[in-house]
Amino acid sequence: MVTDEHLDPAEPSSAVLEELERLCVDLAVAAARLIRDERPQQVGVAATKTTDTDVVTIMDQRSEELLHRLIRGARPDDGILGEEGADVLGTSGLTWVIDPIDGTVNYLYEIPAYAVSVAVVTGDARTEGGWRALAGAVADPSRELVHHARRGGGAWTVPESAPAPGSPTRARRLAVSTEERLGRSLLATGFGYDADVRARQAEVLRSVLPQVRDIRRIGSAALDLVRVADGSVDAYAESGLNAWDLAAGWVIVEEAGGVVLGRRGHRPGKALTVAAGPALVQPVQALFDPATQ
Ligand code: IPD
């Protein structure tokens, strides 16, 4: 099993972490402005991926191109891994893991729940369980907010127009909900694009629904994780996530006092990702993890 010690042979100094966090914020805000301000009247589907409903828009591609260019300019030795195909092997040991639009279907339908997710990770970003995020930012263009964190620095929300990390006047510090009762918990979840996977996820929800207050399907994993971090949902669970869906949200949840788990004995990832406050996370894991049933 990969442990955090294996992933952090040499954690960067706090000054470097702060610089990385600041860059995460700047990058996420730049891409958020692009996809909001330059959104064409007809967005249109540029391509499909795993299924006919797993779409890529021209703005996903433009957002990833912008992030790629800015990262190469600022940190030429770092790697890049992006949802729409960016794949650069770096030499520094750090990799930028980017989702240029998380919640693409919402973006396509003009439902204001989509995000840009930017994280910088150590370890092997291409191997599930092989990496750990050092800092991350999730920009929410519809609300003109950016949520961000770095290891040891707390989790924060700032207006897009004043995104300096730690800005004393306008930053709001995030904290997970203190709800401990499963039956009172509002649980965010999501579904994959593949029909068979969705059928299995619906089956799991049959047993979950009677045991929680209610569920929410917001349509952006990055925003679901931010909602756990700011306490506006009590927990989140989903299977099928990729590194770019969860890297930034993971560090934000942990810095807000929450816990992110996978299946029992595994790190968060495709099989399962669960996020909640410390008292709730294992009961929620047990609802979704066949290994605990
Ligand atoms: C998707 C969203 C959705 C989640 C899916 C993700 P995308 O990302 O985060 O909420 O349920 O698992 O794939 O495709 O919009 O970048």
XYZ file of C-alpha atoms and ligand atoms in Angstrom:
309
model
C 0.000 0.000 0.000
C 1.246 3.505 -0.816
C 1.554 5.640 2.297
C 1.931 9.398 2.568
C 5.595 8.930 3.597
C 6.327 7.274 0.231
C 4.751 10.209 -1.562
C 6.635 12.947 0.257
C 10.334 12.202 0.058
C 11.029 15.921 0.458
C 8.089 18.210 1.148
C 8.770 21.703 -0.231
C 9.375 24.529 2.232
C 6.400 26.587 3.347
C 7.536 29.468 1.132
C 7.526 27.186 -1.916
C 4.126 25.739 -0.957
C 2.754 29.261 -0.674
C 4.103 30.122 -4.119
C 2.567 26.949 -5.581
C -0.797 27.730 -3.986
C -0.701 31.249 -5.380
C -0.008 29.880 -8.853
C -2.875 27.366 -8.529
C -5.187 30.294 -7.765
C -3.886 32.478 -10.602
C -4.182 29.644 -13.124
C -7.680 28.610 -12.026
C -8.893 32.223 -12.148
C -7.392 32.814 -15.601
C -9.164 29.742 -16.999
C -12.407 30.557 -15.141
C -12.477 34.009 -16.742
C -11.839 32.506 -20.159
C -14.676 29.968 -20.007
C -17.135 32.488 -18.560
C -16.233 35.634 -20.493
C -15.518 34.031 -23.857
C -18.310 31.481 -23.803
C -19.764 31.325 -27.327
C -23.542 31.717 -27.740
C -23.730 28.122 -28.964
C -21.162 26.099 -27.047
C -21.498 22.903 -29.062
C -19.812 19.543 -28.607
C -16.302 19.362 -30.072
C -15.786 15.638 -29.364
C -16.960 12.766 -27.209
C -14.814 10.539 -25.002
C -15.832 7.400 -23.104
C -19.490 7.501 -24.243
C -21.713 9.673 -26.481
C -22.715 11.693 -23.406
C -19.141 12.238 -22.130
C -18.551 15.423 -24.084
C -15.717 17.872 -24.702
C -16.565 21.436 -25.725
C -14.353 23.855 -27.588
C -14.039 25.738 -24.289
C -12.695 22.648 -22.465
C -9.997 22.553 -25.110
C -9.278 26.284 -25.024
C -9.176 26.271 -21.216
C -6.719 23.366 -21.153
C -4.549 25.036 -23.815
C -4.430 28.227 -21.745
C -3.523 26.350 -18.549
C -0.877 24.351 -20.405
C 0.711 27.501 -21.821
C 0.703 29.345 -18.487
C 2.180 26.382 -16.597
C 4.930 25.872 -19.204
C 5.765 29.573 -18.920
C 5.846 29.685 -15.123
C 7.237 26.221 -14.269
C 8.948 24.684 -17.330
C 10.406 21.735 -15.383
C 7.102 20.497 -13.955
C 4.857 17.826 -15.493
C 1.255 18.396 -16.599
C -1.673 15.970 -16.634
C -4.976 17.281 -17.985
C -8.432 15.835 -18.545
C -8.424 16.704 -22.231
C -5.108 15.055 -22.981
C -2.323 17.313 -21.696
C 0.475 14.935 -20.746
C 3.916 16.385 -20.078
C 6.532 14.434 -18.115
C 8.481 16.880 -15.987
C 11.861 16.622 -14.303
C 11.119 18.456 -11.027
C 8.996 15.755 -9.335
C 5.948 18.035 -9.397
C 2.989 17.605 -11.752
C 0.101 19.989 -12.428
C -3.149 18.048 -12.516
C -5.819 20.095 -14.283
C -9.490 19.844 -15.121
C -10.185 22.716 -17.533
C -13.973 22.455 -17.000
C -15.255 20.120 -14.311
C -18.996 19.851 -14.830
C -18.878 20.032 -18.615
C -22.508 18.914 -18.993
C -23.635 21.780 -16.738
C -21.494 24.154 -18.801
C -23.090 22.866 -22.013
C -26.604 23.403 -20.612
C -25.729 26.748 -18.943
C -26.394 25.384 -15.471
C -24.166 27.491 -13.192
C -22.334 24.634 -11.451
C -19.035 24.046 -13.177
C -15.458 24.721 -12.152
C -11.813 24.847 -13.113
C -9.675 22.600 -10.943
C -5.899 23.053 -10.697
C -3.641 21.111 -8.337
C 0.068 20.522 -8.019
C 0.992 17.045 -6.864
C 4.061 15.120 -5.829
C 4.629 11.471 -6.730
C 3.343 9.700 -9.841
C 0.237 11.544 -11.050
C -0.481 8.855 -13.657
C -0.739 6.020 -11.147
C -3.803 5.776 -8.987
C -2.758 6.092 -5.358
C 0.734 7.212 -6.419
C 0.417 10.947 -5.850
C -0.419 13.515 -3.203
C -1.630 17.076 -3.785
C 0.478 19.822 -2.202
C -1.791 22.708 -3.158
C -4.920 23.249 -5.201
C -7.537 25.729 -6.341
C -11.097 25.277 -7.578
C -12.494 28.339 -9.341
C -16.267 28.697 -9.585
C -16.792 31.134 -12.499
C -20.568 31.474 -12.009
C -20.130 32.726 -8.445
C -16.848 34.528 -9.202
C -15.185 32.716 -6.316
C -12.022 30.691 -5.940
C -11.449 28.095 -3.241
C -7.867 27.132 -2.441
C -5.526 25.409 -0.008
C -1.965 24.298 0.500
C -0.652 21.688 2.937
C -0.609 23.253 6.393
C -2.134 26.569 5.272
C -5.872 26.089 5.842
C -8.597 26.185 3.190
C -9.976 29.484 1.957
C -12.540 31.065 -0.353
C -11.826 34.447 -1.895
C -13.559 36.529 -4.560
C -12.099 35.973 -8.005
C -11.203 39.666 -8.143
C -9.024 39.517 -5.009
C -7.548 36.086 -5.074
C -4.320 36.652 -3.106
C -4.031 33.669 -0.740
C -4.347 34.779 2.861
C -5.751 38.179 1.911
C -6.840 39.240 5.411
C -9.967 41.208 4.637
C -11.959 39.233 2.133
C -10.893 35.622 2.610
C -13.286 33.177 4.281
C -11.750 30.204 6.060
C -13.468 26.913 5.283
C -14.498 24.298 7.833
C -16.341 21.029 7.287
C -19.751 20.422 8.850
C -19.875 19.073 12.389
C -22.830 16.769 11.650
C -22.138 13.315 13.063
C -25.445 11.565 12.380
C -25.765 9.710 9.093
C -29.533 10.083 9.157
C -29.234 13.889 9.297
C -26.570 14.132 6.626
C -26.944 15.799 3.251
C -24.841 13.710 0.903
C -23.524 14.837 -2.473
C -22.847 12.199 -5.077
C -22.323 11.813 -8.816
C -22.500 9.280 -11.601
C -20.195 8.060 -14.340
C -21.016 8.313 -18.052
C -21.164 4.578 -18.811
C -24.707 3.115 -18.712
C -23.705 -0.090 -16.875
C -21.765 1.899 -14.273
C -24.773 4.200 -13.773
C -27.068 1.212 -13.290
C -24.781 -0.096 -10.528
C -24.568 3.371 -8.927
C -28.385 3.615 -8.927
C -28.536 0.215 -7.238
C -26.195 1.402 -4.451
C -28.353 4.522 -3.979
C -31.442 2.358 -3.323
C -29.900 1.356 -0.023
C -28.223 4.715 0.684
C -31.285 6.978 0.264
C -33.304 5.686 3.230
C -30.267 6.118 5.505
C -29.441 9.808 4.904
C -31.309 13.130 5.020
C -31.166 13.454 1.241
C -28.764 13.395 -1.671
C -27.622 16.102 -4.107
C -26.266 15.546 -7.628
C -24.562 18.853 -8.391
C -22.672 17.713 -11.496
C -19.123 18.787 -10.636
C -16.972 16.604 -8.415
C -14.619 19.522 -7.689
C -17.521 21.663 -6.444
C -18.910 18.710 -4.452
C -15.581 18.499 -2.613
C -15.562 22.257 -2.018
C -19.084 21.954 -0.593
C -17.832 19.358 1.880
C -14.991 21.722 2.780
C -17.310 24.680 3.421
C -19.932 22.589 5.212
C -22.717 23.272 2.705
C -23.100 19.505 2.311
C -22.120 17.064 5.052
C -20.478 14.414 2.886
C -19.675 13.335 -0.658
C -19.192 9.910 -2.201
C -18.667 8.847 -5.804
C -16.946 6.107 -7.764
C -15.189 6.594 -11.106
C -13.214 9.756 -10.317
C -9.939 10.561 -12.059
C -6.997 12.443 -10.566
C -8.077 15.737 -12.203
C -11.576 15.508 -10.689
C -10.334 15.223 -7.149
C -6.755 16.471 -6.710
C -7.523 20.098 -5.780
C -10.712 19.324 -3.855
C -8.926 16.681 -1.782
C -6.355 19.084 -0.307
C -9.087 21.710 0.217
C -11.240 19.219 2.184
C -8.318 18.084 4.338
C -7.254 21.658 5.082
C -10.857 22.389 6.105
C -10.622 19.654 8.752
C -12.193 16.877 6.704
C -11.067 13.409 5.715
C -10.948 11.906 2.212
C -10.989 8.108 1.931
C -11.159 5.463 -0.780
C -12.307 1.906 -0.356
C -11.131 0.418 2.917
C -7.337 0.049 2.765
C -7.040 2.038 -0.496
C -6.377 5.632 -1.377
C -9.228 7.692 -2.904
C -9.733 7.226 -6.635
C -11.716 5.379 -9.269
C -13.091 2.622 -7.054
C -14.417 5.092 -4.475
C -13.866 8.586 -3.119
C -15.560 9.610 0.142
C -15.177 13.001 1.831
C -16.698 14.194 5.111
C -15.884 15.390 8.604
C -13.918 12.952 10.785
C -16.974 11.530 12.593
C -19.024 10.926 9.457
C -16.498 9.709 6.937
C -16.379 6.041 7.954
C -20.165 5.585 8.170
C -20.434 7.084 4.662
C -17.577 4.897 3.407
C -19.445 1.865 4.760
C -22.560 2.807 2.744
C -20.628 2.769 -0.534
C -17.823 0.239 0.006
C -18.783 -3.370 -0.677
C -15.705 -4.450 1.301
C -17.312 -3.166 4.507
C -20.727 -4.810 3.905
C -17.594 14.918 -14.156
C -18.245 15.723 -13.057
C -19.404 14.954 -12.465
C -18.983 13.625 -11.940
C -18.287 12.827 -13.021
C -17.109 13.628 -13.601
P -16.473 16.319 -16.143
O -16.464 15.626 -14.661
O -17.307 16.009 -12.044
O -19.990 15.612 -11.372
O -20.120 12.931 -11.482
O -17.800 11.654 -12.399
O -16.539 12.882 -14.647
O -16.634 15.205 -17.118
O -17.589 17.264 -16.169
O -15.127 16.979 -16.212
